[in-house]
Amino acid sequence: MHARPKRTCKAFPEGIPDVIFDNLFIHTKHYEGDQGILYEPREERCNR
């Protein structure tokens, strides 16, 4: 049996809930324990 690596972020420093990591809940709305931090897409950057 392999252990899953701990997936963390600023909103979930103790571990991202499976429901969010598996895209079953889109984190653009508050989710319990998210520290008030919501998902925001990163700006696309062009390397030219």
JSON list of N, CA and C in Angstrom, two decimals:
[
{"chain": "A", "resi": 1, "resn": "MET", "atom": "N", "xyz": [0.84, -1.17, 0.00]},
{"chain": "A", "resi": 1, "resn": "MET", "atom": "CA", "xyz": [0.00, 0.00, 0.00]},
{"chain": "A", "resi": 1, "resn": "MET", "atom": "C", "xyz": [0.88, 1.24, 0.00]},
{"chain": "A", "resi": 2, "resn": "HIS", "atom": "N", "xyz": [0.57, 2.19, -0.87]},
{"chain": "A", "resi": 2, "resn": "HIS", "atom": "CA", "xyz": [1.34, 3.42, -0.97]},
{"chain": "A", "resi": 2, "resn": "HIS", "atom": "C", "xyz": [0.58, 4.55, -0.29]},
{"chain": "A", "resi": 3, "resn": "ALA", "atom": "N", "xyz": [1.30, 5.35, 0.47]},
{"chain": "A", "resi": 3, "resn": "ALA", "atom": "CA", "xyz": [0.69, 6.52, 1.10]},
{"chain": "A", "resi": 3, "resn": "ALA", "atom": "C", "xyz": [0.59, 7.65, 0.08]},
{"chain": "A", "resi": 4, "resn": "ARG", "atom": "N", "xyz": [-0.52, 8.38, 0.13]},
{"chain": "A", "resi": 4, "resn": "ARG", "atom": "CA", "xyz": [-0.67, 9.53, -0.76]},
{"chain": "A", "resi": 4, "resn": "ARG", "atom": "C", "xyz": [0.15, 10.68, -0.19]},
{"chain": "A", "resi": 5, "resn": "PRO", "atom": "N", "xyz": [0.86, 11.40, -1.05]},
{"chain": "A", "resi": 5, "resn": "PRO", "atom": "CA", "xyz": [1.59, 12.57, -0.54]},
{"chain": "A", "resi": 5, "resn": "PRO", "atom": "C", "xyz": [0.58, 13.60, -0.04]},
{"chain": "A", "resi": 6, "resn": "LYS", "atom": "N", "xyz": [0.95, 14.34, 0.98]},
{"chain": "A", "resi": 6, "resn": "LYS", "atom": "CA", "xyz": [0.06, 15.34, 1.55]},
{"chain": "A", "resi": 6, "resn": "LYS", "atom": "C", "xyz": [-0.04, 16.52, 0.59]},
{"chain": "A", "resi": 7, "resn": "ARG", "atom": "N", "xyz": [-1.27, 16.85, 0.21]},
{"chain": "A", "resi": 7, "resn": "ARG", "atom": "CA", "xyz": [-1.52, 17.97, -0.71]},
{"chain": "A", "resi": 7, "resn": "ARG", "atom": "C", "xyz": [-2.00, 19.14, 0.12]},
{"chain": "A", "resi": 8, "resn": "THR", "atom": "N", "xyz": [-1.24, 20.21, 0.12]},
{"chain": "A", "resi": 8, "resn": "THR", "atom": "CA", "xyz": [-1.59, 21.37, 0.92]},
{"chain": "A", "resi": 8, "resn": "THR", "atom": "C", "xyz": [-1.57, 22.63, 0.08]},
{"chain": "A", "resi": 9, "resn": "CYS", "atom": "N", "xyz": [-2.14, 23.68, 0.63]},
{"chain": "A", "resi": 9, "resn": "CYS", "atom": "CA", "xyz": [-2.12, 25.00, 0.02]},
{"chain": "A", "resi": 9, "resn": "CYS", "atom": "C", "xyz": [-2.38, 26.01, 1.13]},
{"chain": "A", "resi": 10, "resn": "LYS", "atom": "N", "xyz": [-2.39, 27.30, 0.79]},
{"chain": "A", "resi": 10, "resn": "LYS", "atom": "CA", "xyz": [-2.64, 28.32, 1.81]},
{"chain": "A", "resi": 10, "resn": "LYS", "atom": "C", "xyz": [-4.01, 28.15, 2.46]},
{"chain": "A", "resi": 11, "resn": "ALA", "atom": "N", "xyz": [-5.02, 27.77, 1.68]},
{"chain": "A", "resi": 11, "resn": "ALA", "atom": "CA", "xyz": [-6.37, 27.61, 2.22]},
{"chain": "A", "resi": 11, "resn": "ALA", "atom": "C", "xyz": [-6.47, 26.38, 3.13]},
{"chain": "A", "resi": 12, "resn": "PHE", "atom": "N", "xyz": [-5.73, 25.34, 2.79]},
{"chain": "A", "resi": 12, "resn": "PHE", "atom": "CA", "xyz": [-5.81, 24.08, 3.54]},
{"chain": "A", "resi": 12, "resn": "PHE", "atom": "C", "xyz": [-4.40, 23.61, 3.91]},
{"chain": "A", "resi": 13, "resn": "PRO", "atom": "N", "xyz": [-3.77, 24.28, 4.88]},
{"chain": "A", "resi": 13, "resn": "PRO", "atom": "CA", "xyz": [-2.39, 23.92, 5.24]},
{"chain": "A", "resi": 13, "resn": "PRO", "atom": "C", "xyz": [-2.25, 22.53, 5.86]},
{"chain": "A", "resi": 14, "resn": "GLU", "atom": "N", "xyz": [-3.35, 21.96, 6.33]},
{"chain": "A", "resi": 14, "resn": "GLU", "atom": "CA", "xyz": [-3.31, 20.61, 6.92]},
{"chain": "A", "resi": 14, "resn": "GLU", "atom": "C", "xyz": [-3.69, 19.53, 5.91]},
{"chain": "A", "resi": 15, "resn": "GLY", "atom": "N", "xyz": [-3.98, 19.93, 4.68]},
{"chain": "A", "resi": 15, "resn": "GLY", "atom": "CA", "xyz": [-4.33, 18.97, 3.64]},
{"chain": "A", "resi": 15, "resn": "GLY", "atom": "C", "xyz": [-5.59, 19.37, 2.90]},
{"chain": "A", "resi": 16, "resn": "ILE", "atom": "N", "xyz": [-5.54, 19.35, 1.58]},
{"chain": "A", "resi": 16, "resn": "ILE", "atom": "CA", "xyz": [-6.68, 19.70, 0.73]},
{"chain": "A", "resi": 16, "resn": "ILE", "atom": "C", "xyz": [-7.69, 18.56, 0.79]},
{"chain": "A", "resi": 17, "resn": "PRO", "atom": "N", "xyz": [-8.96, 18.89, 1.11]},
{"chain": "A", "resi": 17, "resn": "PRO", "atom": "CA", "xyz": [-9.98, 17.83, 1.14]},
{"chain": "A", "resi": 17, "resn": "PRO", "atom": "C", "xyz": [-10.10, 17.12, -0.21]},
{"chain": "A", "resi": 18, "resn": "ASP", "atom": "N", "xyz": [-10.31, 15.82, -0.18]},
{"chain": "A", "resi": 18, "resn": "ASP", "atom": "CA", "xyz": [-10.43, 15.04, -1.41]},
{"chain": "A", "resi": 18, "resn": "ASP", "atom": "C", "xyz": [-11.49, 15.60, -2.34]},
{"chain": "A", "resi": 19, "resn": "VAL", "atom": "N", "xyz": [-12.62, 16.05, -1.79]},
{"chain": "A", "resi": 19, "resn": "VAL", "atom": "CA", "xyz": [-13.72, 16.56, -2.61]},
{"chain": "A", "resi": 19, "resn": "VAL", "atom": "C", "xyz": [-13.28, 17.77, -3.45]},
{"chain": "A", "resi": 20, "resn": "ILE", "atom": "N", "xyz": [-12.37, 18.57, -2.93]},
{"chain": "A", "resi": 20, "resn": "ILE", "atom": "CA", "xyz": [-11.85, 19.72, -3.69]},
{"chain": "A", "resi": 20, "resn": "ILE", "atom": "C", "xyz": [-10.75, 19.25, -4.64]},
{"chain": "A", "resi": 21, "resn": "PHE", "atom": "N", "xyz": [-9.83, 18.45, -4.15]},
{"chain": "A", "resi": 21, "resn": "PHE", "atom": "CA", "xyz": [-8.73, 17.98, -4.99]},
{"chain": "A", "resi": 21, "resn": "PHE", "atom": "C", "xyz": [-9.25, 17.19, -6.19]},
{"chain": "A", "resi": 22, "resn": "ASP", "atom": "N", "xyz": [-10.32, 16.43, -6.01]},
{"chain": "A", "resi": 22, "resn": "ASP", "atom": "CA", "xyz": [-10.90, 15.62, -7.08]},
{"chain": "A", "resi": 22, "resn": "ASP", "atom": "C", "xyz": [-11.90, 16.39, -7.94]},
{"chain": "A", "resi": 23, "resn": "ASN", "atom": "N", "xyz": [-11.97, 17.72, -7.75]},
{"chain": "A", "resi": 23, "resn": "ASN", "atom": "CA", "xyz": [-12.87, 18.60, -8.52]},
{"chain": "A", "resi": 23, "resn": "ASN", "atom": "C", "xyz": [-14.35, 18.25, -8.37]},
{"chain": "A", "resi": 24, "resn": "LEU", "atom": "N", "xyz": [-14.74, 17.73, -7.23]},
{"chain": "A", "resi": 24, "resn": "LEU", "atom": "CA", "xyz": [-16.15, 17.47, -6.96]},
{"chain": "A", "resi": 24, "resn": "LEU", "atom": "C", "xyz": [-16.81, 18.70, -6.32]},
{"chain": "A", "resi": 25, "resn": "PHE", "atom": "N", "xyz": [-15.99, 19.63, -5.86]},
{"chain": "A", "resi": 25, "resn": "PHE", "atom": "CA", "xyz": [-16.44, 20.91, -5.33]},
{"chain": "A", "resi": 25, "resn": "PHE", "atom": "C", "xyz": [-15.49, 21.95, -5.88]},
{"chain": "A", "resi": 26, "resn": "ILE", "atom": "N", "xyz": [-16.00, 22.89, -6.65]},
{"chain": "A", "resi": 26, "resn": "ILE", "atom": "CA", "xyz": [-15.15, 23.94, -7.22]},
{"chain": "A", "resi": 26, "resn": "ILE", "atom": "C", "xyz": [-14.97, 25.01, -6.17]},
{"chain": "A", "resi": 27, "resn": "HIS", "atom": "N", "xyz": [-13.74, 25.26, -5.79]},
{"chain": "A", "resi": 27, "resn": "HIS", "atom": "CA", "xyz": [-13.44, 26.12, -4.65]},
{"chain": "A", "resi": 27, "resn": "HIS", "atom": "C", "xyz": [-13.47, 27.61, -4.99]},
{"chain": "A", "resi": 28, "resn": "THR", "atom": "N", "xyz": [-14.51, 28.03, -5.71]},
{"chain": "A", "resi": 28, "resn": "THR", "atom": "CA", "xyz": [-14.74, 29.46, -5.93]},
{"chain": "A", "resi": 28, "resn": "THR", "atom": "C", "xyz": [-15.79, 29.96, -4.94]},
{"chain": "A", "resi": 29, "resn": "LYS", "atom": "N", "xyz": [-16.34, 29.04, -4.14]},
{"chain": "A", "resi": 29, "resn": "LYS", "atom": "CA", "xyz": [-17.25, 29.36, -3.04]},
{"chain": "A", "resi": 29, "resn": "LYS", "atom": "C", "xyz": [-16.62, 28.82, -1.76]},
{"chain": "A", "resi": 30, "resn": "HIS", "atom": "N", "xyz": [-17.00, 29.41, -0.65]},
{"chain": "A", "resi": 30, "resn": "HIS", "atom": "CA", "xyz": [-16.39, 29.00, 0.62]},
{"chain": "A", "resi": 30, "resn": "HIS", "atom": "C", "xyz": [-16.67, 27.53, 0.94]},
{"chain": "A", "resi": 31, "resn": "TYR", "atom": "N", "xyz": [-15.66, 26.90, 1.51]},
{"chain": "A", "resi": 31, "resn": "TYR", "atom": "CA", "xyz": [-15.74, 25.51, 1.95]},
{"chain": "A", "resi": 31, "resn": "TYR", "atom": "C", "xyz": [-15.22, 25.49, 3.39]},
{"chain": "A", "resi": 32, "resn": "GLU", "atom": "N", "xyz": [-15.85, 24.73, 4.23]},
{"chain": "A", "resi": 32, "resn": "GLU", "atom": "CA", "xyz": [-15.46, 24.71, 5.64]},
{"chain": "A", "resi": 32, "resn": "GLU", "atom": "C", "xyz": [-13.96, 24.46, 5.82]},
{"chain": "A", "resi": 33, "resn": "GLY", "atom": "N", "xyz": [-13.34, 25.33, 6.60]},
{"chain": "A", "resi": 33, "resn": "GLY", "atom": "CA", "xyz": [-11.91, 25.17, 6.90]},
{"chain": "A", "resi": 33, "resn": "GLY", "atom": "C", "xyz": [-10.98, 25.81, 5.90]},
{"chain": "A", "resi": 34, "resn": "ASP", "atom": "N", "xyz": [-11.51, 26.62, 4.95]},
{"chain": "A", "resi": 34, "resn": "ASP", "atom": "CA", "xyz": [-10.65, 27.18, 3.90]},
{"chain": "A", "resi": 34, "resn": "ASP", "atom": "C", "xyz": [-9.93, 28.47, 4.28]},
{"chain": "A", "resi": 35, "resn": "GLN", "atom": "N", "xyz": [-9.97, 28.85, 5.56]},
{"chain": "A", "resi": 35, "resn": "GLN", "atom": "CA", "xyz": [-9.27, 30.04, 6.03]},
{"chain": "A", "resi": 35, "resn": "GLN", "atom": "C", "xyz": [-9.75, 31.33, 5.35]},
{"chain": "A", "resi": 36, "resn": "GLY", "atom": "N", "xyz": [-10.90, 31.28, 4.68]},
{"chain": "A", "resi": 36, "resn": "GLY", "atom": "CA", "xyz": [-11.40, 32.45, 3.96]},
{"chain": "A", "resi": 36, "resn": "GLY", "atom": "C", "xyz": [-10.73, 32.67, 2.61]},
{"chain": "A", "resi": 37, "resn": "ILE", "atom": "N", "xyz": [-9.93, 31.70, 2.17]},
{"chain": "A", "resi": 37, "resn": "ILE", "atom": "CA", "xyz": [-9.19, 31.81, 0.91]},
{"chain": "A", "resi": 37, "resn": "ILE", "atom": "C", "xyz": [-9.92, 30.98, -0.14]},
{"chain": "A", "resi": 38, "resn": "LEU", "atom": "N", "xyz": [-10.18, 31.59, -1.29]},
{"chain": "A", "resi": 38, "resn": "LEU", "atom": "CA", "xyz": [-10.87, 30.91, -2.39]},
{"chain": "A", "resi": 38, "resn": "LEU", "atom": "C", "xyz": [-9.92, 30.71, -3.56]},
{"chain": "A", "resi": 39, "resn": "TYR", "atom": "N", "xyz": [-10.29, 29.80, -4.46]},
{"chain": "A", "resi": 39, "resn": "TYR", "atom": "CA", "xyz": [-9.52, 29.56, -5.67]},
{"chain": "A", "resi": 39, "resn": "TYR", "atom": "C", "xyz": [-9.59, 30.78, -6.59]},
{"chain": "A", "resi": 40, "resn": "GLU", "atom": "N", "xyz": [-8.45, 31.18, -7.09]},
{"chain": "A", "resi": 40, "resn": "GLU", "atom": "CA", "xyz": [-8.37, 32.22, -8.12]},
{"chain": "A", "resi": 40, "resn": "GLU", "atom": "C", "xyz": [-7.41, 31.71, -9.18]},
{"chain": "A", "resi": 41, "resn": "PRO", "atom": "N", "xyz": [-7.84, 31.72, -10.45]},
{"chain": "A", "resi": 41, "resn": "PRO", "atom": "CA", "xyz": [-6.94, 31.24, -11.50]},
{"chain": "A", "resi": 41, "resn": "PRO", "atom": "C", "xyz": [-5.69, 32.12, -11.59]},
{"chain": "A", "resi": 42, "resn": "ARG", "atom": "N", "xyz": [-4.58, 31.50, -11.89]},
{"chain": "A", "resi": 42, "resn": "ARG", "atom": "CA", "xyz": [-3.34, 32.25, -12.09]},
{"chain": "A", "resi": 42, "resn": "ARG", "atom": "C", "xyz": [-3.39, 32.96, -13.42]},
{"chain": "A", "resi": 43, "resn": "GLU", "atom": "N", "xyz": [-2.70, 34.09, -13.48]},
{"chain": "A", "resi": 43, "resn": "GLU", "atom": "CA", "xyz": [-2.60, 34.79, -14.76]},
{"chain": "A", "resi": 43, "resn": "GLU", "atom": "C", "xyz": [-1.74, 33.97, -15.70]},
{"chain": "A", "resi": 44, "resn": "GLU", "atom": "N", "xyz": [-2.18, 33.88, -16.95]},
{"chain": "A", "resi": 44, "resn": "GLU", "atom": "CA", "xyz": [-1.38, 33.18, -17.96]},
{"chain": "A", "resi": 44, "resn": "GLU", "atom": "C", "xyz": [-0.18, 34.06, -18.29]},
{"chain": "A", "resi": 45, "resn": "ARG", "atom": "N", "xyz": [0.97, 33.45, -18.40]},
{"chain": "A", "resi": 45, "resn": "ARG", "atom": "CA", "xyz": [2.18, 34.20, -18.73]},
{"chain": "A", "resi": 45, "resn": "ARG", "atom": "C", "xyz": [2.77, 33.63, -20.01]},
{"chain": "A", "resi": 46, "resn": "CYS", "atom": "N", "xyz": [3.19, 34.53, -20.85]},
{"chain": "A", "resi": 46, "resn": "CYS", "atom": "CA", "xyz": [3.82, 34.15, -22.11]},
{"chain": "A", "resi": 46, "resn": "CYS", "atom": "C", "xyz": [5.33, 34.28, -21.95]},
{"chain": "A", "resi": 47, "resn": "ASN", "atom": "N", "xyz": [6.05, 33.27, -22.29]},
{"chain": "A", "resi": 47, "resn": "ASN", "atom": "CA", "xyz": [7.52, 33.33, -22.27]},
{"chain": "A", "resi": 47, "resn": "ASN", "atom": "C", "xyz": [8.02, 33.53, -23.68]},
{"chain": "A", "resi": 48, "resn": "ARG", "atom": "N", "xyz": [8.13, 34.76, -24.07]},
{"chain": "A", "resi": 48, "resn": "ARG", "atom": "CA", "xyz": [8.62, 35.05, -25.43]},
{"chain": "A", "resi": 48, "resn": "ARG", "atom": "C", "xyz": [9.88, 35.83, -25.38]}
]
